[in-house]
Amino acid sequence: MILFILRRIALLIPTILGITIVAFGFVRVLPGDPVLLMAGERGLSEERYAEMLKQFGYDQPIWRQYLDYLGDLLRGDFGNSIVTKKPVLTEFFALFPATVELAFCAIVIAILVGIPAGVFAASRRGKLVDQVLMGTALVGYSMPIFWWGLLLIIVFSGNLGWTPVSGRISLLYYFPAHTGFMLIDSLLSGEKGAFLSALHHLILPSIVLATVPLAVIARQTRSAMLEVLGEDYVRTARAKGMSPGRVIGVHALRNAMIPVITVIGLSVGTLLAGAILTETIFSWPGIGKWMVDSISRRDYPVVQGGLLLIAVVVMVVNLIVDTTYGLINPRIRH
Amino acid sequence: MRITTRLLAAAAISCLAAGASAKTLVYCSEGSPEGFDPALFTAGTTFDASSRPVYNRLVEFESGTTNTVPGLAESWTVSDDGLEYTFKLRPGVKFHTTDYFTPTRDFNADDVIFSFTRQGDPANPWNSYTENASWEYYQSMDMPALIKEIRKDDDMTVTFVLNRPEAPFIANMAMDFASILSKEYADSLEASGTQANLNQAPVGTGPFQFVAYQKDAVIRYKAHPDYWKGKEAIDDLIFAITVDSSVRMQKLKAGECHAAPYPNPADIAGLQADPNLTVMEQEGLNVGYLAYNTQQAPFDDPKVRKALNMAINKQAIIDAVFEGQAAIAKNPIPPTIWSYNDAVEDDPYDPEAAKALLAEAGQEGLKMKIWAMPVARPYNPNARRMAELIQADFAAVGVEVEIVSYEWGEYLKLSSDLDRDGAVLLGWTGDNGDPDNFLAVLLGCAAVGNSNRAQWCYQPFEDLIQEAKVTSSQVERAPLYEQAQVIFKEQAPWATIAHSVQFMPLSSKVQNYKMQPFGSHRFDGVDIAE
């Protein structure tokens, strides 16, 4: 088992190196550069432009810039944002907890709703309930997130007034951020109502972010269940006179979980991608919005550092998932 | 249910007020500030969060106008040759006392000298106190070439010695980059090795003092108790950063904020209909234009340019692109700037006359390119659409137009090239309310190959604006600029298109809010009804 994990970690190194090349190249392939965007309509004289490129080190040949970047990375230096002048790592860690909190709530919703829905649909295969559930899942999967988010805000926050429009917590509360996770910080603050307010603010963005993974998990659970339900051991269990609930809940579901866990693991990437739109709509101060802003400003250090950090997070989560189903299903380890 | 929400939201906001027995104004701002040291940046969003609430300048713009009034300088004198500006500083001005800094002295000349020399002197340790520091406004207002010396005459007197007379200098001193920081605070940061905090935890003399910033989410300020103009009526000022315009307006309607800038044009009617809101509007200090490349045939012929200008149906553009929320531009400066020449007559929309003039210039069957910006700007919300309308107008007079576009950064660079092929859609928002800031920056000879996109260097025009630049009396300068606008219209380096209107939706409870001609958002002097 340890060997399995070590082998997987060793595989990460070339992947990370590849990502540095892609991330570094990606922002530079985009036309325009940060200096021009900063100058705006006013423009810059040729001399001033050259001077600024030099100051940022962008006058060097591209391979030289890349090697410098790699050298800095090895020293743990991700560089400073051109826009805010702050270290990329500081900004990342200030924003990352907000994204994690949102993504975590979204995945919890997706699992708690998606798996039962899939199981239920599988057990009623071909019936109206199945068709309605799977039809809904298809709609959810195809939903344009930006439109969906705005629709929910207009209906639930604007017209019904059940939820706040945006933000992480009511502005009424002001306490120091110990962990960056608003749910935890609000509990630590000891302020009455703060936790509920934070939870209240999480509802809409979590639902929006959960929509796509929920649909995927529901559909995957259904098809995995259908496959398992046809197996001999299920028939045996039924023949033994077990209750249908026990057959599905214990024997079938456990075996059907393997592909579902894979899908949950893979949806971490989907969640981070979905966070870009969800965070923008709900003014959620996380890394998705940060990346969008940085790309549009051609903030090279932030884009390349941010992409790398996000990629590492996704890889680590996938490694954990792989390890987990290695535990569930010994066949994979060998 | 809707009413319940409103009540709840109102209760929440009034709880805020009651909780600390304080008045709180929540402003849903459109973006995050880049930092809190305004001289490092150029974005209006950053100035709204830094220079406007936290700092003062020697000279201030009177709220709601482009007039300059005394700020941290009580008064000033200009030497007869226009080369020395002596500022008498205001005594007894207190810097903010915060969790991270307690001032031991009042504002004095050292603070003024520190605030400027750090920008102009590369040898000053504060010139590069944060990585990638650059002083863009100081540079682009040509301060390094302009300022010869900043002299401390005594603790409360500072003299700026210039290399040449510069009439807009006083207006420049009211700009955001000229904000006055505390030298004592900088020294304390230097002693503790935390220089970067100058840009993250600001200390100024302004109406509000910084409390906290949670990146991309919330900025908190409180009223400066010892503000030299007296404490503000609002106790706490909160910026709730809300990037999406529709969401911002929803927050305003739901009572989650008191003010929210930049509504979508399509949302304005709905906001105006809401009894709990007030929508203020003001003509912006801007101009949107189409600049010909006057150095390239056939656009080097004023007749051709004039003919094309007559072919453009500007009213149709205002209606379709600005949804009616703009005024037709006839001069290169907006009507809110002094010296605006209202006697100038705009080129009439007359396709027949345009055709005839083109024939006279021997330009039948002309083909050209029009550049359309890829981004929405205050002076042009949809350049692509505008280009298409002009394309159709030109087709009607027999001119075939190809529309081109580039990524924004590229667009700005390539459009400056001397040999650029085609006419460029672009615009400008004023920095300091001085006509020089439009006429010299956009049409002066020194700006050719840079911000003068028409590449237009016309001596009679240039002589007038140069003379106006070195004349210090506004009364004498105004006729020079008025004449310059007449020449501009005759020569037609641009088709002037529109001055757009800016909107500001507010809760009806907000009192005394003034829209600023420069498009900035200020909360000094603002109050909230109980």
PDB file of N, CA and C in Angstrom, chain A residues 31-32 36-38 40-45 48-49 52 55-56 80-81 83-86 91 95 146 150 154 158-162 164-166 168 171-174 281 283 285 289 298, chain B residues 1-2 5 16 26 34 41-42 130-134 136 139-140 199-200 212 215-217 220 241-244 247 250-251 256 377 379 407-410 413 427-428 431 450-451 453:
ATOM      1  N   PRO A  31      -2.539  37.314 -26.403  1.00  0.00           N
ATOM      2  CA  PRO A  31      -2.026  38.599 -26.873  1.00  0.00           C
ATOM      3  C   PRO A  31      -2.144  39.662 -25.783  1.00  0.00           C
ATOM      4  N   GLY A  32      -1.343  40.700 -25.902  1.00  0.00           N
ATOM      5  CA  GLY A  32      -1.376  41.784 -24.918  1.00  0.00           C
ATOM      6  C   GLY A  32      -0.463  41.466 -23.754  1.00  0.00           C
ATOM      7  N   LEU A  36       0.869  47.090 -20.983  1.00  0.00           N
ATOM      8  CA  LEU A  36      -0.043  47.812 -21.870  1.00  0.00           C
ATOM      9  C   LEU A  36      -1.402  48.000 -21.223  1.00  0.00           C
ATOM     10  N   LEU A  37      -1.864  46.949 -20.534  1.00  0.00           N
ATOM     11  CA  LEU A  37      -3.188  47.037 -19.929  1.00  0.00           C
ATOM     12  C   LEU A  37      -3.209  48.038 -18.790  1.00  0.00           C
ATOM     13  N   MET A  38      -2.079  48.129 -18.077  1.00  0.00           N
ATOM     14  CA  MET A  38      -1.989  49.090 -16.987  1.00  0.00           C
ATOM     15  C   MET A  38      -2.022  50.514 -17.517  1.00  0.00           C
ATOM     16  N   GLY A  40      -3.447  51.677 -20.251  1.00  0.00           N
ATOM     17  CA  GLY A  40      -4.775  52.057 -20.751  1.00  0.00           C
ATOM     18  C   GLY A  40      -4.711  53.022 -21.918  1.00  0.00           C
ATOM     19  N   GLU A  41      -5.744  53.858 -22.023  1.00  0.00           N
ATOM     20  CA  GLU A  41      -5.882  54.777 -23.155  1.00  0.00           C
ATOM     21  C   GLU A  41      -4.717  55.768 -23.237  1.00  0.00           C
ATOM     22  N   ARG A  42      -4.128  56.036 -22.092  1.00  0.00           N
ATOM     23  CA  ARG A  42      -3.069  57.039 -22.051  1.00  0.00           C
ATOM     24  C   ARG A  42      -1.851  56.610 -22.854  1.00  0.00           C
ATOM     25  N   GLY A  43      -1.595  55.317 -22.839  1.00  0.00           N
ATOM     26  CA  GLY A  43      -0.461  54.803 -23.594  1.00  0.00           C
ATOM     27  C   GLY A  43       0.854  55.086 -22.885  1.00  0.00           C
ATOM     28  N   LEU A  44       1.934  54.551 -23.450  1.00  0.00           N
ATOM     29  CA  LEU A  44       3.259  54.707 -22.858  1.00  0.00           C
ATOM     30  C   LEU A  44       4.220  55.077 -23.979  1.00  0.00           C
ATOM     31  N   SER A  45       5.225  55.860 -23.649  1.00  0.00           N
ATOM     32  CA  SER A  45       6.261  56.097 -24.648  1.00  0.00           C
ATOM     33  C   SER A  45       7.059  54.806 -24.807  1.00  0.00           C
ATOM     34  N   ARG A  48       9.510  54.276 -21.942  1.00  0.00           N
ATOM     35  CA  ARG A  48       8.888  53.900 -20.672  1.00  0.00           C
ATOM     36  C   ARG A  48       8.414  52.449 -20.731  1.00  0.00           C
ATOM     37  N   TYR A  49       7.905  52.062 -21.898  1.00  0.00           N
ATOM     38  CA  TYR A  49       7.426  50.686 -22.090  1.00  0.00           C
ATOM     39  C   TYR A  49       8.588  49.706 -21.903  1.00  0.00           C
ATOM     40  N   MET A  52       9.669  49.469 -18.290  1.00  0.00           N
ATOM     41  CA  MET A  52       8.788  48.681 -17.430  1.00  0.00           C
ATOM     42  C   MET A  52       8.914  47.191 -17.709  1.00  0.00           C
ATOM     43  N   GLN A  55      11.857  46.159 -15.879  1.00  0.00           N
ATOM     44  CA  GLN A  55      11.628  46.091 -14.436  1.00  0.00           C
ATOM     45  C   GLN A  55      10.972  44.760 -14.044  1.00  0.00           C
ATOM     46  N   PHE A  56      10.028  44.308 -14.861  1.00  0.00           N
ATOM     47  CA  PHE A  56       9.332  43.051 -14.571  1.00  0.00           C
ATOM     48  C   PHE A  56      10.128  41.835 -15.046  1.00  0.00           C
ATOM     49  N   ASN A  80       5.486  37.856  -7.034  1.00  0.00           N
ATOM     50  CA  ASN A  80       4.504  38.818  -6.537  1.00  0.00           C
ATOM     51  C   ASN A  80       3.552  39.215  -7.657  1.00  0.00           C
ATOM     52  N   SER A  81       2.312  39.465  -7.290  1.00  0.00           N
ATOM     53  CA  SER A  81       1.345  39.935  -8.270  1.00  0.00           C
ATOM     54  C   SER A  81       1.801  41.267  -8.848  1.00  0.00           C
ATOM     55  N   VAL A  83      -0.256  43.310 -10.166  1.00  0.00           N
ATOM     56  CA  VAL A  83      -1.333  44.268  -9.893  1.00  0.00           C
ATOM     57  C   VAL A  83      -1.327  44.713  -8.434  1.00  0.00           C
ATOM     58  N   THR A  84      -1.411  43.759  -7.510  1.00  0.00           N
ATOM     59  CA  THR A  84      -1.520  44.153  -6.099  1.00  0.00           C
ATOM     60  C   THR A  84      -0.165  44.237  -5.414  1.00  0.00           C
ATOM     61  N   LYS A  85       0.883  43.786  -6.077  1.00  0.00           N
ATOM     62  CA  LYS A  85       2.252  43.785  -5.543  1.00  0.00           C
ATOM     63  C   LYS A  85       2.436  42.795  -4.381  1.00  0.00           C
ATOM     64  N   LYS A  86       1.417  42.018  -4.061  1.00  0.00           N
ATOM     65  CA  LYS A  86       1.537  41.086  -2.930  1.00  0.00           C
ATOM     66  C   LYS A  86       2.040  39.728  -3.404  1.00  0.00           C
ATOM     67  N   GLU A  91      -1.692  35.643  -1.327  1.00  0.00           N
ATOM     68  CA  GLU A  91      -3.034  35.854  -1.878  1.00  0.00           C
ATOM     69  C   GLU A  91      -3.773  34.518  -1.978  1.00  0.00           C
ATOM     70  N   LEU A  95      -7.367  33.387  -0.044  1.00  0.00           N
ATOM     71  CA  LEU A  95      -8.614  33.157  -0.776  1.00  0.00           C
ATOM     72  C   LEU A  95      -9.032  31.694  -0.807  1.00  0.00           C
ATOM     73  N   PHE A 146     -24.121  30.567 -15.101  1.00  0.00           N
ATOM     74  CA  PHE A 146     -24.275  31.994 -14.828  1.00  0.00           C
ATOM     75  C   PHE A 146     -25.752  32.371 -14.794  1.00  0.00           C
ATOM     76  N   LEU A 150     -28.029  33.575 -11.460  1.00  0.00           N
ATOM     77  CA  LEU A 150     -28.779  34.831 -11.446  1.00  0.00           C
ATOM     78  C   LEU A 150     -30.266  34.578 -11.233  1.00  0.00           C
ATOM     79  N   ILE A 154     -32.531  36.117  -8.278  1.00  0.00           N
ATOM     80  CA  ILE A 154     -33.701  36.962  -8.516  1.00  0.00           C
ATOM     81  C   ILE A 154     -34.931  36.366  -7.818  1.00  0.00           C
ATOM     82  N   GLY A 158     -34.292  38.097  -4.420  1.00  0.00           N
ATOM     83  CA  GLY A 158     -35.006  39.303  -4.836  1.00  0.00           C
ATOM     84  C   GLY A 158     -36.488  39.217  -4.514  1.00  0.00           C
ATOM     85  N   ASN A 159     -37.173  38.219  -5.089  1.00  0.00           N
ATOM     86  CA  ASN A 159     -38.630  38.179  -4.955  1.00  0.00           C
ATOM     87  C   ASN A 159     -39.098  37.593  -3.633  1.00  0.00           C
ATOM     88  N   LEU A 160     -38.504  36.462  -3.245  1.00  0.00           N
ATOM     89  CA  LEU A 160     -38.989  35.812  -2.029  1.00  0.00           C
ATOM     90  C   LEU A 160     -38.281  36.310  -0.776  1.00  0.00           C
ATOM     91  N   GLY A 161     -37.037  36.735  -0.952  1.00  0.00           N
ATOM     92  CA  GLY A 161     -36.301  37.253   0.195  1.00  0.00           C
ATOM     93  C   GLY A 161     -35.903  36.188   1.195  1.00  0.00           C
ATOM     94  N   TRP A 162     -35.728  34.958   0.737  1.00  0.00           N
ATOM     95  CA  TRP A 162     -35.350  33.880   1.664  1.00  0.00           C
ATOM     96  C   TRP A 162     -33.861  33.837   1.943  1.00  0.00           C
ATOM     97  N   PRO A 164     -29.771  35.746   1.348  1.00  0.00           N
ATOM     98  CA  PRO A 164     -29.061  36.975   0.999  1.00  0.00           C
ATOM     99  C   PRO A 164     -28.599  36.933  -0.469  1.00  0.00           C
ATOM    100  N   VAL A 165     -28.395  38.086  -1.076  1.00  0.00           N
ATOM    101  CA  VAL A 165     -28.019  38.133  -2.488  1.00  0.00           C
ATOM    102  C   VAL A 165     -26.599  37.615  -2.698  1.00  0.00           C
ATOM    103  N   SER A 166     -25.659  38.119  -1.906  1.00  0.00           N
ATOM    104  CA  SER A 166     -24.271  37.672  -2.112  1.00  0.00           C
ATOM    105  C   SER A 166     -23.461  37.966  -0.868  1.00  0.00           C
ATOM    106  N   ARG A 168     -20.339  36.469   2.084  1.00  0.00           N
ATOM    107  CA  ARG A 168     -20.096  35.256   2.874  1.00  0.00           C
ATOM    108  C   ARG A 168     -20.788  35.287   4.220  1.00  0.00           C
ATOM    109  N   LEU A 171     -22.858  41.777   6.972  1.00  0.00           N
ATOM    110  CA  LEU A 171     -21.843  42.781   7.305  1.00  0.00           C
ATOM    111  C   LEU A 171     -21.921  43.201   8.772  1.00  0.00           C
ATOM    112  N   LEU A 172     -23.009  42.792   9.412  1.00  0.00           N
ATOM    113  CA  LEU A 172     -23.187  43.025  10.833  1.00  0.00           C
ATOM    114  C   LEU A 172     -22.043  42.431  11.647  1.00  0.00           C
ATOM    115  N   TYR A 173     -21.558  41.306  11.179  1.00  0.00           N
ATOM    116  CA  TYR A 173     -20.523  40.593  11.937  1.00  0.00           C
ATOM    117  C   TYR A 173     -19.138  40.977  11.457  1.00  0.00           C
ATOM    118  N   TYR A 174     -18.311  41.269  12.401  1.00  0.00           N
ATOM    119  CA  TYR A 174     -16.932  41.581  12.056  1.00  0.00           C
ATOM    120  C   TYR A 174     -16.033  40.963  13.117  1.00  0.00           C
ATOM    121  N   ILE A 281     -20.483  35.300  -9.738  1.00  0.00           N
ATOM    122  CA  ILE A 281     -21.883  35.722  -9.552  1.00  0.00           C
ATOM    123  C   ILE A 281     -22.123  36.160  -8.114  1.00  0.00           C
ATOM    124  N   SER A 283     -20.091  37.094  -5.759  1.00  0.00           N
ATOM    125  CA  SER A 283     -19.034  37.897  -5.132  1.00  0.00           C
ATOM    126  C   SER A 283     -18.362  37.112  -4.018  1.00  0.00           C
ATOM    127  N   PRO A 285     -15.306  35.586  -2.325  1.00  0.00           N
ATOM    128  CA  PRO A 285     -13.883  35.907  -2.464  1.00  0.00           C
ATOM    129  C   PRO A 285     -12.985  34.675  -2.469  1.00  0.00           C
ATOM    130  N   LYS A 289     -12.541  33.498  -8.795  1.00  0.00           N
ATOM    131  CA  LYS A 289     -12.671  34.899  -9.188  1.00  0.00           C
ATOM    132  C   LYS A 289     -11.283  35.539  -9.339  1.00  0.00           C
ATOM    133  N   ARG A 298      -3.729  40.065 -17.313  1.00  0.00           N
ATOM    134  CA  ARG A 298      -2.441  39.468 -17.705  1.00  0.00           C
ATOM    135  C   ARG A 298      -1.432  39.552 -16.564  1.00  0.00           C
TER     136      ARG A 298
ATOM    137  N   MET B   1     -43.793  38.879   1.281  1.00  0.00           N
ATOM    138  CA  MET B   1     -42.481  38.294   1.559  1.00  0.00           C
ATOM    139  C   MET B   1     -41.384  39.294   1.238  1.00  0.00           C
ATOM    140  N   ARG B   2     -41.623  39.990   0.083  1.00  0.00           N
ATOM    141  CA  ARG B   2     -40.668  40.989  -0.350  1.00  0.00           C
ATOM    142  C   ARG B   2     -40.503  42.072   0.714  1.00  0.00           C
ATOM    143  N   THR B   5     -38.493  40.921   3.617  1.00  0.00           N
ATOM    144  CA  THR B   5     -37.051  40.987   3.363  1.00  0.00           C
ATOM    145  C   THR B   5     -36.521  42.372   3.598  1.00  0.00           C
ATOM    146  N   LEU B  16     -26.972  47.305  12.747  1.00  0.00           N
ATOM    147  CA  LEU B  16     -25.582  47.706  12.615  1.00  0.00           C
ATOM    148  C   LEU B  16     -25.411  49.058  13.277  1.00  0.00           C
ATOM    149  N   VAL B  26     -23.241  51.357   3.572  1.00  0.00           N
ATOM    150  CA  VAL B  26     -22.666  50.232   2.831  1.00  0.00           C
ATOM    151  C   VAL B  26     -22.686  50.575   1.344  1.00  0.00           C
ATOM    152  N   GLU B  34      -6.539  47.591  -6.030  1.00  0.00           N
ATOM    153  CA  GLU B  34      -5.249  46.909  -6.247  1.00  0.00           C
ATOM    154  C   GLU B  34      -4.388  47.028  -4.999  1.00  0.00           C
ATOM    155  N   PHE B  41      -0.996  53.226  -8.482  1.00  0.00           N
ATOM    156  CA  PHE B  41      -2.036  52.658  -9.350  1.00  0.00           C
ATOM    157  C   PHE B  41      -2.685  53.708 -10.248  1.00  0.00           C
ATOM    158  N   THR B  42      -3.525  53.222 -11.167  1.00  0.00           N
ATOM    159  CA  THR B  42      -4.200  54.139 -12.081  1.00  0.00           C
ATOM    160  C   THR B  42      -5.713  53.897 -12.142  1.00  0.00           C
ATOM    161  N   THR B 130       7.888  48.198  -2.642  1.00  0.00           N
ATOM    162  CA  THR B 130       7.173  46.955  -2.855  1.00  0.00           C
ATOM    163  C   THR B 130       7.613  46.426  -4.208  1.00  0.00           C
ATOM    164  N   GLU B 131       7.580  45.112  -4.364  1.00  0.00           N
ATOM    165  CA  GLU B 131       8.063  44.544  -5.625  1.00  0.00           C
ATOM    166  C   GLU B 131       7.212  45.067  -6.783  1.00  0.00           C
ATOM    167  N   ASN B 132       7.861  45.325  -7.911  1.00  0.00           N
ATOM    168  CA  ASN B 132       7.162  45.818  -9.102  1.00  0.00           C
ATOM    169  C   ASN B 132       6.544  47.198  -8.916  1.00  0.00           C
ATOM    170  N   ALA B 133       7.069  47.996  -7.970  1.00  0.00           N
ATOM    171  CA  ALA B 133       6.491  49.331  -7.782  1.00  0.00           C
ATOM    172  C   ALA B 133       6.746  50.176  -9.018  1.00  0.00           C
ATOM    173  N   SER B 134       5.714  50.827  -9.519  1.00  0.00           N
ATOM    174  CA  SER B 134       5.917  51.813 -10.571  1.00  0.00           C
ATOM    175  C   SER B 134       4.927  52.939 -10.322  1.00  0.00           C
ATOM    176  N   GLU B 136       2.933  55.181 -12.091  1.00  0.00           N
ATOM    177  CA  GLU B 136       2.443  55.452 -13.435  1.00  0.00           C
ATOM    178  C   GLU B 136       1.854  56.839 -13.622  1.00  0.00           C
ATOM    179  N   GLN B 139       4.507  59.490 -13.606  1.00  0.00           N
ATOM    180  CA  GLN B 139       5.221  59.438 -14.875  1.00  0.00           C
ATOM    181  C   GLN B 139       4.385  60.041 -15.991  1.00  0.00           C
ATOM    182  N   SER B 140       3.115  59.593 -16.079  1.00  0.00           N
ATOM    183  CA  SER B 140       2.358  59.977 -17.255  1.00  0.00           C
ATOM    184  C   SER B 140       1.903  61.432 -17.187  1.00  0.00           C
ATOM    185  N   ASN B 199       1.230  49.987   1.650  1.00  0.00           N
ATOM    186  CA  ASN B 199       0.244  49.743   0.590  1.00  0.00           C
ATOM    187  C   ASN B 199      -0.920  48.873   1.074  1.00  0.00           C
ATOM    188  N   GLN B 200      -0.837  48.364   2.311  1.00  0.00           N
ATOM    189  CA  GLN B 200      -1.881  47.438   2.764  1.00  0.00           C
ATOM    190  C   GLN B 200      -2.649  47.947   3.961  1.00  0.00           C
ATOM    191  N   ALA B 212     -10.092  47.525   8.073  1.00  0.00           N
ATOM    192  CA  ALA B 212      -9.690  46.180   7.642  1.00  0.00           C
ATOM    193  C   ALA B 212     -10.102  45.947   6.207  1.00  0.00           C
ATOM    194  N   LYS B 215      -9.692  40.454   1.441  1.00  0.00           N
ATOM    195  CA  LYS B 215      -9.482  40.483  -0.009  1.00  0.00           C
ATOM    196  C   LYS B 215     -10.713  40.043  -0.799  1.00  0.00           C
ATOM    197  N   ASP B 216     -11.047  40.838  -1.807  1.00  0.00           N
ATOM    198  CA  ASP B 216     -12.141  40.564  -2.739  1.00  0.00           C
ATOM    199  C   ASP B 216     -13.513  40.512  -2.072  1.00  0.00           C
ATOM    200  N   ALA B 217     -13.615  40.873  -0.792  1.00  0.00           N
ATOM    201  CA  ALA B 217     -14.913  40.758  -0.133  1.00  0.00           C
ATOM    202  C   ALA B 217     -15.367  42.084   0.492  1.00  0.00           C
ATOM    203  N   ARG B 220     -13.478  47.841   5.357  1.00  0.00           N
ATOM    204  CA  ARG B 220     -14.143  48.592   6.428  1.00  0.00           C
ATOM    205  C   ARG B 220     -13.346  49.837   6.771  1.00  0.00           C
ATOM    206  N   ILE B 241     -17.657  44.367  -1.862  1.00  0.00           N
ATOM    207  CA  ILE B 241     -17.221  44.217  -3.259  1.00  0.00           C
ATOM    208  C   ILE B 241     -18.137  43.243  -3.989  1.00  0.00           C
ATOM    209  N   THR B 242     -18.783  43.729  -5.041  1.00  0.00           N
ATOM    210  CA  THR B 242     -19.768  42.943  -5.775  1.00  0.00           C
ATOM    211  C   THR B 242     -19.525  43.177  -7.264  1.00  0.00           C
ATOM    212  N   VAL B 243     -18.915  42.203  -7.916  1.00  0.00           N
ATOM    213  CA  VAL B 243     -18.410  42.439  -9.264  1.00  0.00           C
ATOM    214  C   VAL B 243     -19.514  42.494 -10.317  1.00  0.00           C
ATOM    215  N   ASP B 244     -20.483  41.589 -10.224  1.00  0.00           N
ATOM    216  CA  ASP B 244     -21.484  41.511 -11.282  1.00  0.00           C
ATOM    217  C   ASP B 244     -22.530  42.613 -11.122  1.00  0.00           C
ATOM    218  N   VAL B 247     -26.111  41.580  -9.988  1.00  0.00           N
ATOM    219  CA  VAL B 247     -26.131  41.185  -8.578  1.00  0.00           C
ATOM    220  C   VAL B 247     -26.039  42.422  -7.688  1.00  0.00           C
ATOM    221  N   GLN B 250     -29.368  43.928  -7.480  1.00  0.00           N
ATOM    222  CA  GLN B 250     -30.227  43.116  -6.615  1.00  0.00           C
ATOM    223  C   GLN B 250     -29.936  43.419  -5.146  1.00  0.00           C
ATOM    224  N   LYS B 251     -28.657  43.578  -4.825  1.00  0.00           N
ATOM    225  CA  LYS B 251     -28.283  43.868  -3.431  1.00  0.00           C
ATOM    226  C   LYS B 251     -28.839  45.227  -3.009  1.00  0.00           C
ATOM    227  N   GLU B 256     -29.334  45.457   0.915  1.00  0.00           N
ATOM    228  CA  GLU B 256     -28.042  45.008   1.446  1.00  0.00           C
ATOM    229  C   GLU B 256     -26.965  46.065   1.259  1.00  0.00           C
ATOM    230  N   ARG B 377     -16.233  50.514 -22.443  1.00  0.00           N
ATOM    231  CA  ARG B 377     -15.666  51.591 -21.643  1.00  0.00           C
ATOM    232  C   ARG B 377     -16.767  52.616 -21.378  1.00  0.00           C
ATOM    233  N   TYR B 379     -17.041  55.635 -22.114  1.00  0.00           N
ATOM    234  CA  TYR B 379     -17.299  56.509 -23.268  1.00  0.00           C
ATOM    235  C   TYR B 379     -17.789  55.735 -24.481  1.00  0.00           C
ATOM    236  N   GLU B 407      -7.109  42.175 -29.251  1.00  0.00           N
ATOM    237  CA  GLU B 407      -7.158  42.099 -27.789  1.00  0.00           C
ATOM    238  C   GLU B 407      -6.815  43.489 -27.232  1.00  0.00           C
ATOM    239  N   TRP B 408      -7.389  43.872 -26.103  1.00  0.00           N
ATOM    240  CA  TRP B 408      -7.344  45.251 -25.591  1.00  0.00           C
ATOM    241  C   TRP B 408      -5.927  45.826 -25.481  1.00  0.00           C
ATOM    242  N   GLY B 409      -5.026  45.094 -24.863  1.00  0.00           N
ATOM    243  CA  GLY B 409      -3.650  45.580 -24.732  1.00  0.00           C
ATOM    244  C   GLY B 409      -3.012  45.823 -26.094  1.00  0.00           C
ATOM    245  N   GLU B 410      -3.194  44.876 -26.988  1.00  0.00           N
ATOM    246  CA  GLU B 410      -2.671  44.996 -28.351  1.00  0.00           C
ATOM    247  C   GLU B 410      -3.306  46.182 -29.066  1.00  0.00           C
ATOM    248  N   LYS B 413      -1.812  49.400 -28.105  1.00  0.00           N
ATOM    249  CA  LYS B 413      -0.447  49.572 -28.616  1.00  0.00           C
ATOM    250  C   LYS B 413      -0.464  49.812 -30.133  1.00  0.00           C
ATOM    251  N   GLY B 427     -11.608  56.584 -26.748  1.00  0.00           N
ATOM    252  CA  GLY B 427     -12.178  57.680 -25.981  1.00  0.00           C
ATOM    253  C   GLY B 427     -11.289  58.025 -24.813  1.00  0.00           C
ATOM    254  N   TRP B 428     -11.802  58.848 -23.921  1.00  0.00           N
ATOM    255  CA  TRP B 428     -10.980  59.382 -22.835  1.00  0.00           C
ATOM    256  C   TRP B 428     -11.871  59.851 -21.709  1.00  0.00           C
ATOM    257  N   ASP B 431      -8.777  63.476 -16.219  1.00  0.00           N
ATOM    258  CA  ASP B 431      -8.090  63.209 -14.948  1.00  0.00           C
ATOM    259  C   ASP B 431      -8.255  64.366 -13.970  1.00  0.00           C
ATOM    260  N   ASN B 450       1.577  58.060 -29.694  1.00  0.00           N
ATOM    261  CA  ASN B 450       1.211  57.556 -28.382  1.00  0.00           C
ATOM    262  C   ASN B 450      -0.283  57.785 -28.158  1.00  0.00           C
ATOM    263  N   SER B 451      -0.642  58.697 -27.243  1.00  0.00           N
ATOM    264  CA  SER B 451      -2.077  58.860 -26.972  1.00  0.00           C
ATOM    265  C   SER B 451      -2.786  59.729 -28.014  1.00  0.00           C
ATOM    266  N   ARG B 453      -4.095  59.441 -31.140  1.00  0.00           N
ATOM    267  CA  ARG B 453      -4.379  58.359 -32.094  1.00  0.00           C
ATOM    268  C   ARG B 453      -4.637  58.858 -33.509  1.00  0.00           C
TER     269      ARG B 453
END
